[in-house]
Amino acid sequence: MFCGWCGQSNDDDAELCVQCGLLLHSGILPMPESEPPAATLPRTHLPVFVEPIPESEPQTPTQQRSDLPVAESVLEVGVGSQIAAPTTTEGPPSRSKVWLASALATALIAVIGLAAWFVLGRGPADPRPKDAIPSAARPASPVASPAATASPCQVHPPSQVVAGTGQPLGPPAGTSGSSDAAGRTVTVGLIGPLTGDRSGLGQQVIQGAQAAIADANTNDIVPGVRFTLDAHDDQGNPSMGGQAASEVSATKAVGIIGPMNSDVAEQVLPLVGDLAVISPGSTAPGMTHGNDAAAPKRPWPGFFRVTTPDQVQGSILAQFVCAGLGISRVATLSETDWYGTTVVSTFAERFVALGGQVTTTLTLPKVTTDYSDAVARIKDSRAQAVVFGGLSPQGKQLRSALTAAGFTGPMVGGDEIFSGPFVEAARDGDVTITPAVSGRLLAGGRPPRLEGATAVQAYDATAALILAIRSAGPDASRAAVRDALQAVSFAGLTGPVSFDTFGDRAVVDATVHTFRGGTWDVSGFVREPSTT
C-alpha cells in the first residue's frame, strides 16, 4: 500500500506510514519517480494541491581546477587558500641551504603524495549521469524545509492524480461515428430540480443527460436504438420527488437519472420498483450504506451514484486545508441535515488526525438568517478558516456575514457551494470540492454544451445507464438493466466509472477548487478508494 502523501510503500496491513506517520486510509497513487518531458505531457497533467518541495541533490566533491597541479589543487581544497612559491633576490644558495631545501622538498613531496593518494586513490568519480545513480544517494521523497513545517498541521503534499479523459459514448473503433438508424426508441427518465432554488443544478443535469444521449445516438452505441429523455421536475422537494417517481414508473423508461437531493431520493426509491436510479448529485452516506455505520447494508439495490459521497468530501478537504493551505486552526459550522453534519464531522475527524485543531463547533438550522452570533464566536476562537456544511443559499449568508465582520480567512465547504447563490458572495481563497472533471475539458477543450461540473457528472451517469442497456439488450427488463449497471466499467469524463457492492464508485476522483478573481480555479485532483 502506498502512502497518499509521501508515496512511501508500506505493508498491506499497515495502519500508519513508516515514513511520514500518517494514516494509510487513502488510495492516492504514488508520485512517479520522474516526470516526462514537458513537451510530452498530456493536456490533463494539471497541478496538484501544492508543488512538491525539490529534492536536495547529494553534495559532490569540489571539482579540481584543470589549470593547477594536483598538489596545489589538494591544498586549495584542504585549507581554502592557495600556497604560492616564495620569491627571492638572493644569490646562489650554500650547500647546507641546498641540503636543507632538498630535505624539505622531499618531505613536502611525501606529504603531497599521501594526500593525493587519499583523494585520488578512491577511484574515479561515478561516470553515470546523476539520474542513473541509485536512489539511495538522495532522499526517497520530498522532505519539508523548516519553514514549510511551521504549522503543526503541515504535511507532505499529495501525489498527482490525473482526472479521466474518457469518451464513453464516442464512435466505435473503425467507424465513422455517424448513424441514421431508425430502429426502436428507448426512454431514459430523469428526475431533478428543474425549477426552484436549485434549478441551476437541474438544468445542468438536463444538459449533461442530453449530451450523452446525443452522443449515443450519433455514434450508434446501441445499434438500431435511438434514446430519448423524459424529464420530470422535483423542485428539490421530497413530496414532489415522490410524485415524479410515480409518473416515471408509469412510462416505458428503463432507468432514471437523478435525483440531485438525498432527501428527494429517499422518497423516490420506494416508488420505482426495479428501475435503476443513478444520481449525479445525491451524496448522503446512508443512501448506499444505510444508517448504521457499524453495520453498513445497502438499502436500495437499484441505486447508484457517480458523485463524491459526503464523508469523502470532508476527508479530502481536511487534507487540502492542512497540506495546501498550511492551516492548523478551523471553526466548523453545519446545518442539521445529513449533508452538512457528515461533511463537517468527517472533516474534523481527519483534520484532528493530521494535527489540526477545531476551535469551535456550531450547528444551526437551515432557517437561520442571522449569523452574527455565530460569526462572533468564530472570531473569538481565533480560527484561521471556517468549514461550512450546508447548502449554497445559507453559505452565501454566512460568507456575507463573515466578510462584513472583517474575517479574512477562507471559507471551506462541500460541493453544494460550488454553484448557486454562494458564488455571489465568495471571496478569493474560499475552497470547495467537486467530482473530478476531465483534465481535457479543464485545459480548454470543454464542449460548450457542458457548462459545469454537475453537467459532466450527469453525462457520466447517463453514459453508465446507456452502456448497461447495451450490455443487457434493448429489450431487456428493468431488473436486467439494473443488474447490468452493477457491472458497468468505463473511462468517463470524471475518471474511471465502476461501482462497488454498495452502488458507490469503486474509485472516487475529486477536484479541489479555490475561488480567485470571481471564479473557481482548479487547485488539484485527488483519488480516494471506495469506502467498501
mmCIF file of N, CA and C in Angstrom, residues 3 18 81 99 120 141 150 178 230 283 287 301 311 341 357 393 420 463 495:
data_model
loop_
_atom_site.group_PDB
_atom_site.id
_atom_site.type_symbol
_atom_site.label_atom_id
_atom_site.label_comp_id
_atom_site.label_asym_id
_atom_site.label_seq_id
_atom_site.Cartn_x
_atom_site.Cartn_y
_atom_site.Cartn_z
ATOM 1 N N CYS A 3 1.565 5.246 0.562
ATOM 2 C CA CYS A 3 1.064 6.389 1.324
ATOM 3 C C CYS A 3 0.585 7.454 0.357
ATOM 4 N N VAL A 18 5.260 4.317 7.382
ATOM 5 C CA VAL A 18 6.523 4.180 8.093
ATOM 6 C C VAL A 18 7.403 5.413 7.923
ATOM 7 N N SER A 81 42.843 28.094 0.659
ATOM 8 C CA SER A 81 43.653 29.145 0.033
ATOM 9 C C SER A 81 44.828 28.513 -0.679
ATOM 10 N N TRP A 99 71.007 21.461 0.873
ATOM 11 C CA TRP A 99 70.635 20.192 1.525
ATOM 12 C C TRP A 99 69.339 20.331 2.299
ATOM 13 N N LEU A 120 42.691 10.793 -4.533
ATOM 14 C CA LEU A 120 42.511 10.196 -5.859
ATOM 15 C C LEU A 120 42.469 8.684 -5.833
ATOM 16 N N SER A 141 11.915 10.712 -0.766
ATOM 17 C CA SER A 141 10.749 11.523 -1.087
ATOM 18 C C SER A 141 11.016 12.945 -0.649
ATOM 19 N N ALA A 150 6.279 24.863 9.770
ATOM 20 C CA ALA A 150 5.988 25.742 10.896
ATOM 21 C C ALA A 150 4.633 25.432 11.503
ATOM 22 N N SER A 178 -21.125 7.920 -37.208
ATOM 23 C CA SER A 178 -22.386 8.519 -37.619
ATOM 24 C C SER A 178 -23.372 7.425 -37.944
ATOM 25 N N ASP A 230 -36.875 11.727 -20.925
ATOM 26 C CA ASP A 230 -38.171 12.122 -20.360
ATOM 27 C C ASP A 230 -37.910 12.727 -18.978
ATOM 28 N N THR A 283 -25.497 12.672 -2.218
ATOM 29 C CA THR A 283 -24.214 12.376 -1.569
ATOM 30 C C THR A 283 -24.303 11.786 -0.168
ATOM 31 N N MET A 287 -27.541 6.660 1.794
ATOM 32 C CA MET A 287 -28.201 6.245 0.567
ATOM 33 C C MET A 287 -27.629 4.942 0.026
ATOM 34 N N PRO A 301 -31.005 -1.782 -3.836
ATOM 35 C CA PRO A 301 -30.131 -2.450 -4.810
ATOM 36 C C PRO A 301 -30.105 -1.776 -6.172
ATOM 37 N N GLN A 311 -18.834 11.852 3.137
ATOM 38 C CA GLN A 311 -17.726 11.526 4.019
ATOM 39 C C GLN A 311 -16.385 11.630 3.298
ATOM 40 N N THR A 341 -23.885 17.820 8.386
ATOM 41 C CA THR A 341 -23.233 17.202 9.542
ATOM 42 C C THR A 341 -22.175 16.192 9.116
ATOM 43 N N GLN A 357 -6.550 21.601 14.779
ATOM 44 C CA GLN A 357 -7.407 21.865 15.940
ATOM 45 C C GLN A 357 -8.714 22.499 15.480
ATOM 46 N N PRO A 393 -27.480 28.647 -0.624
ATOM 47 C CA PRO A 393 -28.090 29.895 -0.139
ATOM 48 C C PRO A 393 -27.647 30.269 1.269
ATOM 49 N N GLY A 420 -24.572 28.208 -7.538
ATOM 50 C CA GLY A 420 -25.709 28.818 -6.860
ATOM 51 C C GLY A 420 -25.354 30.124 -6.178
ATOM 52 N N ALA A 463 -24.243 8.030 -19.418
ATOM 53 C CA ALA A 463 -23.416 7.093 -20.180
ATOM 54 C C ALA A 463 -23.412 5.716 -19.528
ATOM 55 N N GLY A 495 -13.351 10.499 -14.682
ATOM 56 C CA GLY A 495 -12.440 9.473 -14.230
ATOM 57 C C GLY A 495 -13.017 8.090 -14.462
#
